[in-house]
Coordinates of C-alpha atoms and ligand atoms in Angstrom, one line a residue:
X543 CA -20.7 -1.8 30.6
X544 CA -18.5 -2.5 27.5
X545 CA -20.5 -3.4 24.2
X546 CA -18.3 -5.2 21.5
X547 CA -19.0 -4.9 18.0
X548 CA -18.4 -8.1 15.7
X549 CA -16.7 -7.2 12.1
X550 CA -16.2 -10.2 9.3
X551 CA -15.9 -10.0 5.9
X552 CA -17.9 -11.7 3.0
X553 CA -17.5 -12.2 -0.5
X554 CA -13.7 -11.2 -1.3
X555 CA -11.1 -9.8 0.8
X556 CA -10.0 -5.8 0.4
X557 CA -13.6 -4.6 0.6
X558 CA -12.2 -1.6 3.3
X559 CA -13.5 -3.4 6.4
X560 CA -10.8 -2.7 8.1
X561 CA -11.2 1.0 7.2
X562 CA -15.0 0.9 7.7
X563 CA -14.1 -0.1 11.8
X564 CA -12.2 2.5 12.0
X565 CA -14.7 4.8 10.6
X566 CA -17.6 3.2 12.6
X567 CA -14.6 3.9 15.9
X568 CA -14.3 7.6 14.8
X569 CA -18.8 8.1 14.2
X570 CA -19.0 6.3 17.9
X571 CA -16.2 8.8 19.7
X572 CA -18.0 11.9 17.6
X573 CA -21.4 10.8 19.9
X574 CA -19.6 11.2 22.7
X575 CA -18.7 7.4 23.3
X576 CA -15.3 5.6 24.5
X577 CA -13.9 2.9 22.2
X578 CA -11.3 0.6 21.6
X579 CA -10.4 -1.8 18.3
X580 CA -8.9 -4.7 18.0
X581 CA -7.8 -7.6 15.1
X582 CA -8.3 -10.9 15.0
X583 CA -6.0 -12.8 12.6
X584 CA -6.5 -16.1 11.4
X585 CA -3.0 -16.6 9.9
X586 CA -0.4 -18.9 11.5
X587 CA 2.9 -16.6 11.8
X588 CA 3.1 -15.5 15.4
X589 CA 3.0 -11.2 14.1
X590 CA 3.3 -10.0 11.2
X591 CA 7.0 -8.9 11.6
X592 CA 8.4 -11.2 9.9
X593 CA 6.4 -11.0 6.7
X594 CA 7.4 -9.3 3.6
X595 CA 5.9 -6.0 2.9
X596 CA 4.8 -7.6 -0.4
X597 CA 3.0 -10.2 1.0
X598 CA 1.2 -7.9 4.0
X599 CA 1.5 -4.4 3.6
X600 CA 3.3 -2.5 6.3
X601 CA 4.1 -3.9 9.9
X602 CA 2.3 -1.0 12.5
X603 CA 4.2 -0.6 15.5
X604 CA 2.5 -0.2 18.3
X605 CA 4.1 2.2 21.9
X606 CA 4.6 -1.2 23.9
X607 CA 6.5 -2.9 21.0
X608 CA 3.9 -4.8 19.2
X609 CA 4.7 -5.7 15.3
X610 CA 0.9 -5.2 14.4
X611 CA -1.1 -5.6 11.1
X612 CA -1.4 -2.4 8.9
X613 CA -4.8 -1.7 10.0
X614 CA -4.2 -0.7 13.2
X615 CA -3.0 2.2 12.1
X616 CA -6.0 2.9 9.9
X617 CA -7.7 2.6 13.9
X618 CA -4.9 4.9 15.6
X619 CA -5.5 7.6 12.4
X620 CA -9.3 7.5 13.1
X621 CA -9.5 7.8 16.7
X622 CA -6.5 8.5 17.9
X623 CA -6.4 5.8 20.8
X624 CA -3.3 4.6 20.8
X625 CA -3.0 0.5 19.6
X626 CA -1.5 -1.3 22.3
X627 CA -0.1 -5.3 22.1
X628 CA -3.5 -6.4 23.5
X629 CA -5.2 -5.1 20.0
X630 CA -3.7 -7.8 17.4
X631 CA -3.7 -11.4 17.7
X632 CA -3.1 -13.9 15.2
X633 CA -3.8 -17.9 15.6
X634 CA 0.2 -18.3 15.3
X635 CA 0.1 -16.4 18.7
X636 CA -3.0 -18.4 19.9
X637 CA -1.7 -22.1 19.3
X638 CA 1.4 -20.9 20.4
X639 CA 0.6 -19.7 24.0
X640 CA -1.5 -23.0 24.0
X641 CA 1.4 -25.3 23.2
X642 CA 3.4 -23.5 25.7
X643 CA 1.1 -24.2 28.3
X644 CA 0.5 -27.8 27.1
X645 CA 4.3 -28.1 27.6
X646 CA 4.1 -27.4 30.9
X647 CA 2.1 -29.4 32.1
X648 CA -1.1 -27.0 32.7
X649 CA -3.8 -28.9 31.0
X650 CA -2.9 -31.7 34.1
X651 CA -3.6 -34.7 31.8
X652 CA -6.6 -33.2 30.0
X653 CA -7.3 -33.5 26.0
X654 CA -6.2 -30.0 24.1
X655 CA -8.8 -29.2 21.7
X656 CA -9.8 -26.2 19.2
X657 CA -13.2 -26.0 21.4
X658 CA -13.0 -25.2 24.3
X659 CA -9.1 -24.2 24.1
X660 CA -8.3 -22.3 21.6
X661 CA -11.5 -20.8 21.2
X662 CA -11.5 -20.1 24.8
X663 CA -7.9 -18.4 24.1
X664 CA -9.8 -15.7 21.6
X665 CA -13.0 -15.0 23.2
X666 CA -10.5 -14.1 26.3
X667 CA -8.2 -11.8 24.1
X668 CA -11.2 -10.3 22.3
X669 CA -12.6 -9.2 26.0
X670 CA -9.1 -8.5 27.9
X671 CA -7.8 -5.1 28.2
X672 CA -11.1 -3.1 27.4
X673 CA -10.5 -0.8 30.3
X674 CA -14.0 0.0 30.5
X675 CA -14.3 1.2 27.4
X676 CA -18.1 1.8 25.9
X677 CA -17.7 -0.1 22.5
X678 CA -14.7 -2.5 21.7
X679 CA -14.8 -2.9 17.9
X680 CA -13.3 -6.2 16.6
X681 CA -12.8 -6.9 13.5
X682 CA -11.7 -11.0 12.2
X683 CA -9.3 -10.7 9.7
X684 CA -9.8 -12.7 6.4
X685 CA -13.3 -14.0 4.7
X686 CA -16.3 -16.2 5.9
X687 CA -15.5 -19.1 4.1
X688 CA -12.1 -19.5 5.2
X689 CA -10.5 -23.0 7.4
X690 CA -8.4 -20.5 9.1
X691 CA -11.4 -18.4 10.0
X692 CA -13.4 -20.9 11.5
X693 CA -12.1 -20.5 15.6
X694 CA -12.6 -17.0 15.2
X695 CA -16.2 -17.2 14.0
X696 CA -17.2 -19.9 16.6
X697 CA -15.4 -18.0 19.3
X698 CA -17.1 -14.9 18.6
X699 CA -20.8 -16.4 18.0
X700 CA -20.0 -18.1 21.4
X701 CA -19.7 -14.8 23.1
X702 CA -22.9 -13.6 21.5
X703 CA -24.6 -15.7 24.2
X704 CA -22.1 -15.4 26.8
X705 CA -22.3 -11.7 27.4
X706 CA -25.2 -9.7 28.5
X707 CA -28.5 -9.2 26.1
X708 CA -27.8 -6.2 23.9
X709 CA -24.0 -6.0 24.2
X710 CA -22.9 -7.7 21.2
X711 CA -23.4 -6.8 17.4
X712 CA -22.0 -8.8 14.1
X713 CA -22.0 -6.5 11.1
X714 CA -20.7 -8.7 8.2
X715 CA -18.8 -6.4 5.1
X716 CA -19.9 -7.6 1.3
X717 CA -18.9 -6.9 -2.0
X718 CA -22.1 -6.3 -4.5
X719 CA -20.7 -6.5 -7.5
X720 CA -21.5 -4.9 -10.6
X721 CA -21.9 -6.9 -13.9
X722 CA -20.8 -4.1 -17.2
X723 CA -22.3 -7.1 -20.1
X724 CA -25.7 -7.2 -18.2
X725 CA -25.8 -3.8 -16.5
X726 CA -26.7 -5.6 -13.3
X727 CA -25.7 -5.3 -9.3
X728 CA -25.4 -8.6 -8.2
X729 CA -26.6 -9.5 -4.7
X730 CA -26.0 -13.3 -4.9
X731 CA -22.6 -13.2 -4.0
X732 CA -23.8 -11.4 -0.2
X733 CA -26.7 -13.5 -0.3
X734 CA -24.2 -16.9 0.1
X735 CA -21.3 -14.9 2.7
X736 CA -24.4 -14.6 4.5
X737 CA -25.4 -18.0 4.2
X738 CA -21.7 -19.6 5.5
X739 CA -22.3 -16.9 8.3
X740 CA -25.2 -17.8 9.5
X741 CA -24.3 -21.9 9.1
X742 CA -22.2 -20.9 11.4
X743 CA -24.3 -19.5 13.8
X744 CA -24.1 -16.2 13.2
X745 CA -27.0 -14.3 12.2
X746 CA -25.8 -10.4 11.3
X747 CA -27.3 -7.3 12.6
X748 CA -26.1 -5.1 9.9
X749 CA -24.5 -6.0 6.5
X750 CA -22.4 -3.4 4.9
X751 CA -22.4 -3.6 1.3
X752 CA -19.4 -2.5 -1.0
X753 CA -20.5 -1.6 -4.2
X754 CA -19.2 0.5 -7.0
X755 CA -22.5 2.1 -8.2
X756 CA -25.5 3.0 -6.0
X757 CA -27.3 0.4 -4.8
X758 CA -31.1 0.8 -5.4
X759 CA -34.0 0.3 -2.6
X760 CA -35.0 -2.3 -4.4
X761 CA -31.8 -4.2 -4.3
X762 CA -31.1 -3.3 -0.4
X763 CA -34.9 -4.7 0.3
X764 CA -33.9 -8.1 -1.7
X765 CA -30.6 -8.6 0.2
X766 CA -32.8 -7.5 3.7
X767 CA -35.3 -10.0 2.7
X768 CA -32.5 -12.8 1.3
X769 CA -30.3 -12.6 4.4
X770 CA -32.9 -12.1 7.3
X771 CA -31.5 -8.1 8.1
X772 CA -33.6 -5.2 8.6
X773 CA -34.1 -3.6 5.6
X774 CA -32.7 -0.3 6.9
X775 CA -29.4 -2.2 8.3
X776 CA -28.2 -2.5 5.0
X777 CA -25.9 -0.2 4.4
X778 CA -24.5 0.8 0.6
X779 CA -21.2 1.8 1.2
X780 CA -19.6 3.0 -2.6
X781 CA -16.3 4.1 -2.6
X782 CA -14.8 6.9 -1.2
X783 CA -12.4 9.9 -3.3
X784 CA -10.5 10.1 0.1
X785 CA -10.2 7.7 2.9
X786 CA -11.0 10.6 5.4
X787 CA -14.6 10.9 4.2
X788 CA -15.2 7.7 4.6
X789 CA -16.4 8.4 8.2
X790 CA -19.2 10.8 7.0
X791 CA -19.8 8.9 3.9
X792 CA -21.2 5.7 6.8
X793 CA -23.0 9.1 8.7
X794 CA -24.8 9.9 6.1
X795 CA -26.2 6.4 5.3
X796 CA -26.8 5.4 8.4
X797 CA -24.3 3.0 10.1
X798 CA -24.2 4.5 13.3
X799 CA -27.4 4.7 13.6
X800 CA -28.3 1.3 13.1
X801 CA -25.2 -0.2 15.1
X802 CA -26.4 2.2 18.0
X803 CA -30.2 0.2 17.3
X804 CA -29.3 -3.0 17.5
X805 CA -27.8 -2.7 21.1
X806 CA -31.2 -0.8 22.0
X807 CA -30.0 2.5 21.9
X808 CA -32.0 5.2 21.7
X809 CA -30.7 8.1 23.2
X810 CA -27.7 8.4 21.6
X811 CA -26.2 11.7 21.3
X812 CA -26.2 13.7 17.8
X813 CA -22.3 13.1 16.8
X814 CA -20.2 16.3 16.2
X815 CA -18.6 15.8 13.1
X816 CA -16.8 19.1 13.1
X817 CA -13.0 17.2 12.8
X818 CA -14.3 15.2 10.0
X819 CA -15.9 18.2 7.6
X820 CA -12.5 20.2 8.7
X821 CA -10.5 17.8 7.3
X822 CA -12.7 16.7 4.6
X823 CA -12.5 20.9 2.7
X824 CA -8.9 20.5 3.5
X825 CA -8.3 17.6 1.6
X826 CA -11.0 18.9 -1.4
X827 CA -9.8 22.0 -1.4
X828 CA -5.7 22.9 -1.2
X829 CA -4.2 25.6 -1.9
X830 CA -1.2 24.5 -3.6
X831 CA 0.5 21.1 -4.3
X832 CA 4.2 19.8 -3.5
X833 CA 5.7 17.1 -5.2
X834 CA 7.2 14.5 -2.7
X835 CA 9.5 11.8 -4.1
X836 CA 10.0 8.9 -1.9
X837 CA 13.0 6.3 -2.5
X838 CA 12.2 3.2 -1.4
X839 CA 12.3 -0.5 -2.1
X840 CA 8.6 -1.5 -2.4
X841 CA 7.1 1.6 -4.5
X842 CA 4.8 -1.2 -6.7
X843 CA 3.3 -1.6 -3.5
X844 CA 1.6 1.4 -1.6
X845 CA 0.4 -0.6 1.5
X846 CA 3.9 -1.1 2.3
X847 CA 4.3 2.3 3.1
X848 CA 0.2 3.1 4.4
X849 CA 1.2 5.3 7.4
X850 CA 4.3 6.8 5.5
X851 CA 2.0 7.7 2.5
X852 CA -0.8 8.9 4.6
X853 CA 1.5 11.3 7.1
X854 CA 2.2 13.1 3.9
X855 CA -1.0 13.5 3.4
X856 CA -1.8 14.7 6.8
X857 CA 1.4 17.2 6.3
X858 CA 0.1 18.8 3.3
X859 CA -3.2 19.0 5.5
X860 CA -1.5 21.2 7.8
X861 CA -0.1 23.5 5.1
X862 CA -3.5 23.1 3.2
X863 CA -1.9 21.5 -0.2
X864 CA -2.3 18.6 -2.3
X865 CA 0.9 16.7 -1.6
X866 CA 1.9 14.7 -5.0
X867 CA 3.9 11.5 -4.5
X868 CA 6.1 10.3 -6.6
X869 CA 6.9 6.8 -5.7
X870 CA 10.6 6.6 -6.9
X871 CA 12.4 2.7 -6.8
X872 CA 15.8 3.6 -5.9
X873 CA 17.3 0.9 -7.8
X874 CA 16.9 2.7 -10.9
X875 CA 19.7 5.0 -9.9
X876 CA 21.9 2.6 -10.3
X877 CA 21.3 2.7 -14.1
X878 CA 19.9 5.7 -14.9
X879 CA 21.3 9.5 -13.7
X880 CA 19.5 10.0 -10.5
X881 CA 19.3 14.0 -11.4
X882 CA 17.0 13.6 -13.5
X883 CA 14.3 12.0 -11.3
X884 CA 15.8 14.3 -8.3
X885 CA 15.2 17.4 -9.8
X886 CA 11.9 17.9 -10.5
X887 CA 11.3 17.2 -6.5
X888 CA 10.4 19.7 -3.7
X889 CA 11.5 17.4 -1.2
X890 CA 13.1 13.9 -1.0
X891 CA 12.2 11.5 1.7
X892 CA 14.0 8.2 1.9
X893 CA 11.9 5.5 4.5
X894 CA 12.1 2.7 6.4
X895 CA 13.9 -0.1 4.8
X896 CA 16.2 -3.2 5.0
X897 CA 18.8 -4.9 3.7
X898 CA 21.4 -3.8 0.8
X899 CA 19.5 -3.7 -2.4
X900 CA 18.7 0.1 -3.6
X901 CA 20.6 0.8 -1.1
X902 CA 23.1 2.5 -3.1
X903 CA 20.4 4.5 -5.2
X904 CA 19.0 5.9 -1.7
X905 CA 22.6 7.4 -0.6
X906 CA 22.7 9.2 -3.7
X907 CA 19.4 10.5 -3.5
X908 CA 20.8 11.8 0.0
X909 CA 23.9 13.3 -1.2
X910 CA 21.5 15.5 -4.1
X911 CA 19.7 16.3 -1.7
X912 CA 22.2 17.5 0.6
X913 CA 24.5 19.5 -2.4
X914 CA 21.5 21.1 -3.9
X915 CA 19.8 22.7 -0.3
X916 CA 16.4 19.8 -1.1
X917 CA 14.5 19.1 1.7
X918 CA 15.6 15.8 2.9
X919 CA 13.6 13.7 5.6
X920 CA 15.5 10.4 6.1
X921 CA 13.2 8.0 8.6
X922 CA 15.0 5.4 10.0
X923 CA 17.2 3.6 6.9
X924 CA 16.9 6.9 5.7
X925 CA 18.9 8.8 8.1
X926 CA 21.3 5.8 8.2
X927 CA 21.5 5.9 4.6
X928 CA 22.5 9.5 5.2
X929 CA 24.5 9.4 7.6
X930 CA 26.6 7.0 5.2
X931 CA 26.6 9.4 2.8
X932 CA 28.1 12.0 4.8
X933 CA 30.5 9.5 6.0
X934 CA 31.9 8.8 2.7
X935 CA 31.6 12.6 0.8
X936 CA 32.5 14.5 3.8
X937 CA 34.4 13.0 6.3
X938 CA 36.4 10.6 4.0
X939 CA 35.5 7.0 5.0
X940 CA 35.7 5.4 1.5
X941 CA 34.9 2.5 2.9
X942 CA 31.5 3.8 4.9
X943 CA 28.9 1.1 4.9
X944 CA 26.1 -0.7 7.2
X945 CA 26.9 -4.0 8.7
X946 CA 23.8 -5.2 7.7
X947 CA 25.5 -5.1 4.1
X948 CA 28.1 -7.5 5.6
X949 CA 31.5 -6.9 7.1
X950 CA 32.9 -3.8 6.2
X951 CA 35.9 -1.5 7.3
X952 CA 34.2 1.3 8.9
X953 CA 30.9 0.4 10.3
X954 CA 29.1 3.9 10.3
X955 CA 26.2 1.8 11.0
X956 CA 26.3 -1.2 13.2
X957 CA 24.7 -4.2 14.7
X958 CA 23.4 -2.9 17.6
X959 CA 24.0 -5.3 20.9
X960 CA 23.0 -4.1 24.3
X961 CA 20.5 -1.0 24.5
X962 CA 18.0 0.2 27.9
X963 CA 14.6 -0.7 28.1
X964 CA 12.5 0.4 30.8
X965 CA 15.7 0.9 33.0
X966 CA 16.5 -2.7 32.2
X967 CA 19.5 -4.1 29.6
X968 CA 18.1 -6.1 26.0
X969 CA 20.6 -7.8 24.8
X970 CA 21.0 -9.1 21.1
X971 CA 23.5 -11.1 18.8
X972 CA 24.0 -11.6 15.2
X973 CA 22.4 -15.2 15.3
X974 CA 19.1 -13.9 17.9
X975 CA 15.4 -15.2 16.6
X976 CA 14.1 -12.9 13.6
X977 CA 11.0 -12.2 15.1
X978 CA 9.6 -9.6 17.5
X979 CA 13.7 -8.9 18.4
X980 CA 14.5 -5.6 17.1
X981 CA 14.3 -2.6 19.1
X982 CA 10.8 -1.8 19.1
X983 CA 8.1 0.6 20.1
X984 CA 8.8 4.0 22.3
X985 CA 11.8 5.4 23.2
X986 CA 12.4 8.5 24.3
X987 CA 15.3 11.2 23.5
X988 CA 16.7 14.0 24.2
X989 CA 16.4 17.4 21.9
X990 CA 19.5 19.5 21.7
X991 CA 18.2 22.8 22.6
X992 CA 17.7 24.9 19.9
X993 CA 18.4 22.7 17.0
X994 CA 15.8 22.8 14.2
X995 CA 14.2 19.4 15.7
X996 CA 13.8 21.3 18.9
X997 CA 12.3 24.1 17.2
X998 CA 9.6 21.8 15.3
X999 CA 8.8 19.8 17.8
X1000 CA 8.8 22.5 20.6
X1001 CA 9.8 20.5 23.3
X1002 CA 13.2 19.2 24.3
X1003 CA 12.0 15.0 25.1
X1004 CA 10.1 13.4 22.8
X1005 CA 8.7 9.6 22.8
X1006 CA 8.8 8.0 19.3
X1007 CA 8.2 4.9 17.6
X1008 CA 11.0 2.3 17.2
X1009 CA 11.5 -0.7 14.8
X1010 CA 15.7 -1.3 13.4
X1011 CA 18.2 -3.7 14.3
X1012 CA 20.8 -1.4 13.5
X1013 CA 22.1 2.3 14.7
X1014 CA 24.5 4.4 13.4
X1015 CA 28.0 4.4 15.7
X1016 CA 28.6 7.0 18.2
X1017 CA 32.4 6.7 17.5
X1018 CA 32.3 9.0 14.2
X1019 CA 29.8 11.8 15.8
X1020 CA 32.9 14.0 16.4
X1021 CA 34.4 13.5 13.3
X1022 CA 30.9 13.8 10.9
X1023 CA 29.9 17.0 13.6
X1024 CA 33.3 18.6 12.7
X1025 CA 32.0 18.4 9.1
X1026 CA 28.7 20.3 9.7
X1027 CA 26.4 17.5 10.4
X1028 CA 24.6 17.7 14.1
X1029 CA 23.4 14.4 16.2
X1030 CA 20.4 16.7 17.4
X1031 CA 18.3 13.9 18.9
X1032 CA 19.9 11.4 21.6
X1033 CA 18.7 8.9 23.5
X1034 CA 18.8 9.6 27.3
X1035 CA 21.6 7.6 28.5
X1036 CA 23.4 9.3 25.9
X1037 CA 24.2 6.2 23.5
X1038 CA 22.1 5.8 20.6
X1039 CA 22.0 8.7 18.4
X1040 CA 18.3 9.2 17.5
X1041 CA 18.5 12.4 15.1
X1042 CA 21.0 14.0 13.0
X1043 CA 20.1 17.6 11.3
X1044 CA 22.3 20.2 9.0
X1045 CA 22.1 23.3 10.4
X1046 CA 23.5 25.0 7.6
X1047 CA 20.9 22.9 5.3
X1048 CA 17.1 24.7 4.8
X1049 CA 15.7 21.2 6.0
X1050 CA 17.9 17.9 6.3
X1051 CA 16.5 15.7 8.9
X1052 CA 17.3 12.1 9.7
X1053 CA 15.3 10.4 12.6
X1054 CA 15.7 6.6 13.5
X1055 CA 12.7 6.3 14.5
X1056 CA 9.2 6.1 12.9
X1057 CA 7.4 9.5 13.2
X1058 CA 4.5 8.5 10.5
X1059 CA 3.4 6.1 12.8
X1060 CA 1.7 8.5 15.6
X1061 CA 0.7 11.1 12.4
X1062 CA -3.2 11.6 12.5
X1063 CA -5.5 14.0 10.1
X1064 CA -6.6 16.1 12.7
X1065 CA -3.2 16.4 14.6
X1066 CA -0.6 16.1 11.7
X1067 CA 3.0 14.8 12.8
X1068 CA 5.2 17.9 13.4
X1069 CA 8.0 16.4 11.4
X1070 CA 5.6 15.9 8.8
X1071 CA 4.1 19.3 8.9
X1072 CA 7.5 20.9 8.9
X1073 CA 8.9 19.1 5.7
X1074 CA 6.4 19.9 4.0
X1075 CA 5.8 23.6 4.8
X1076 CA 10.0 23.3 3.6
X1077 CA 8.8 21.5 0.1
X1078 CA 6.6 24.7 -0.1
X1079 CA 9.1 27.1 0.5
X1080 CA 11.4 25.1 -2.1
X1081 CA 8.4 25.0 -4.4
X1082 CA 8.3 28.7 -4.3
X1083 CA 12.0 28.9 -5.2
X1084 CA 12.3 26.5 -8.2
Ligands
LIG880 N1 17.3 -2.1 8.4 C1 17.6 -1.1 9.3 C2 17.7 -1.6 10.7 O1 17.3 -2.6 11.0 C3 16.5 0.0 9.3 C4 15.1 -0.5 9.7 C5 14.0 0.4 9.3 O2 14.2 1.2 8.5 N2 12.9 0.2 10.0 O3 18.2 -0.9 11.6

């Protein structure tokens, strides 16, 4: 019988709920127990594919080709079940399927409404697809309090009494602030999220409260008694020096526990939270430390690159180092010498990125790179950005560029039109939809046997994570391969070029694809792991 776990948020948004499901996910597995999560979004874009990186952090792709909110991958990190399309809906998605279907005629005649219909639309999304799992965790996006929220709450408070006694639980996340000029925790702010909640009909099991100092019995016995929750369901929850102790942090006061209680469980296995202490003493205590500059676009903004920044973390895991980012905007290049920034660096990634500003400042940092023997781990517009630059400096195509800049002479990388998906053709123009119509999701290629790729990986076919609209041009492998540059991964019809390495380079590897995404603590992404054990060697040298 599948249990499902209710998670809303109180008070202000960014209190870590997202990050406290995904700990809760990892404390259930640890005792033994299945699980699946899943996000509810009350926004009104269909995905999140479309929005900036400013305005949303990064876009998690998921192996079937879903463009997913950010903390999905805070849920693949912890537990390593892999997200799948049927974890993250939005109400864009909702009202859209139901307009669809009004349009066809399937409501025969019959008013549409938010209740039954669109709640009906969530409760059956927040149940589909649960394979049987013990504990599907769901967290709603956004804050009690919100218009947008309010089908989500009602759907979810309707399925408290649809499904079996015992099988649902609401645990609401709250911020108790503290107050410097009086020297005070405040607990009013939780005391009215609760109140909203339970107007709506939703009376939480346990409350997990954010605070920033300890929170005193006395406090946790006032919000118990305020907001009608066992005393010992309040959870304090202060903040956590890395986001992989969070897990034991919620052990240790009790969140596990208490969820377990309020579906009557009593004979709950003791969790083994061996994985967790591992990777706790390797985070606390390294080693050594590499310094990792990445050249991107959005550096003001780390949750535009979460899975990026934490892969690197997970890589100097697997070396047992501190990796130090530096969080380089390549635009500066563009005024300033990039040598000087460069230098310092053990290793130089370039990410994920689109469109033509700082692009320039990235192909330099790639050409350094590639002259002074710098690691160099180019992940999707990175290795096109490379490729560009060994297009220009070595083969001698002045004009090298990426039709996504706009027409150019030669298109080392292009638009790309026709490509295989499941044995079947996608086809795409310059003027197709925005959203959800890149190439997305897993792919697999083809290792060239004994290439360094092959090496790290250890395996000739891989399956990796896809999201880009354009791919560099088969026509100029011959020509940039003649100058020492090796298209190392392929895909397996043999069109789409999904690697390039240096073999005469100590580590220069481009991959279209997005390798951070499928990264975890406790099994560290061998691309990841590699570079940096490279960033070491270089750190050793310089
Ligand atoms: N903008 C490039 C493309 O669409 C790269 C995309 C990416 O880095 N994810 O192909």
């Amino acid at each position: 019988m599948t249990r499902y776990i209710f998670v809303t948020g109180g008070v202000v948004s960014s209190l870590g709920k997202g990050l406290m499901a995904a700990s809760l996910g990892a404390l259930l597995q640890a005792r033994g127990y299945s699980v699946r999560l899943r996000k509810l979004d009350p926004y009104l874009n269909v995905d999140p594919g479309t929005m900036s990186p400013y305005q949303h952090g990064e876009v998690y792709v998921t192996d079937d080709g879903a463009e997913t909110d950010l903390d999905l991958g805070h849920y693949e990190r912890f537990t390593g079940v892999a997200s799948r399309k049927s974890d993250n809906v939005t109400s864009g998605r909702i009202y859209s399927d139901i307009l669809s279907r009004e349009r066809r005629g399937e409501f025969l005649g019959g008013t549409v409404q938010v209740i039954p219909h669109v709640t009906d639309a969530i409760k059956i999304f927040a149940t589909a697809d649960a394979d049987g799992v013990d504990f599907v965790i769901c967290e709603i996006g956004g804050t009690v309090g919100d218009i947008e929220s309010l089908p989500f709450l009602e759907a979810i408070r309707q399925l408290g009494n649809e499904l079996p006694r015992f099988s649902a639980c609401y645990i609401h996340v709250t911020l108790v602030p503290f107050i410097a000029a009086a020297g005070e925790l405040k607990t009013k702010p939780t005391q009215h999220s609760v109140k909203e909640l339970r107007g709506i009909g939703i009376q939480p099991d346990v409350l997990v409260c954010r605070a920033e100092q300890p929170l005193p019995e006395s406090e946790c016995a006032k919000i118990a008694l305020f907001c009608n929750v066992r005393k010992e369901a309040v959870i304090p929850a202060l903040d956590a020096s890395s986001i992989y102790d969070v897990p034991l942090q919620y052990h240790a006061v009790g969140l596990d526990k208490q969820v377990l209680e309020s579906f009557a469980i009593t004979d709950a296995p003791a969790p083994d939270l061996t994985r967790w202490n591992d990777i706790m003493a390797a985070i606390h205590h390294p080693e050594g430390e590499v310094t990792i500059g990445v050249i991107g676009k959005y550096t003001g903004l780390r949750d535009a690159y979460k899975s990026l920044s934490e892969a690197l973390v997970h890589g100097g895991i697997a070396n047992k180092v501190r990796v130090h980012v530096l969080w380089i905007d390549s635009e500066i290049f563009e005024r300033e010498d990039a040598v000087l920034h460069l230098e310092p660096l053990h290793g130089i990634l370039v990410p994920g990125g689109f469109g033509k500003r700082g692009a320039e400042g990235k192909i330099a940092a790639a050409k350094f790179a590639r002259e002074r023997g710098i690691p160099y781990f180019g992940i999707c517009f990175g290795m096109q950005m490379a490729v560009i630059e060994a297009a220009r400096n070595l083969a001698g195509y002045n004009d090298a560029s990426s039709s996504e800049f706009g027409p150019c002479n030669d298109p080392i990388v292009g638009l790309m039109t026709e490509w295989d998906k499941d044995g079947a053709k996608e086809s795409r123009a310059a003027d197709s939809d925005m959203g959800g119509t890149m190439r997305l999701g897993a792919y697999t290629a083809t290792l060239k046997p004994d290439s360094q790729v092959a090496h790290i990986y250890g395996t000739a076919d891989i399956s990796e994570r896809h999201r880009h609209r354009y791919e560099v041009n088969m026509a100029y492998r011959e020509k940039l391969e003649s100058k020492g540059m090796l298209f190392s991964g392929i895909s397996p019809d043999g069109r789409l070029p999904e690697i390039i390495e240096y073999p005469a380079h100590p580590w220069f590897i481009g991959v279209q694809y997005h390798p951070e995404l499928k990264s975890k603590p406790f099994d560290p992404h061998p691309l990841f792991a590699s570079f940096i054990t490279a960033a070491l060697r270089q750190s050793r040298l310089v």
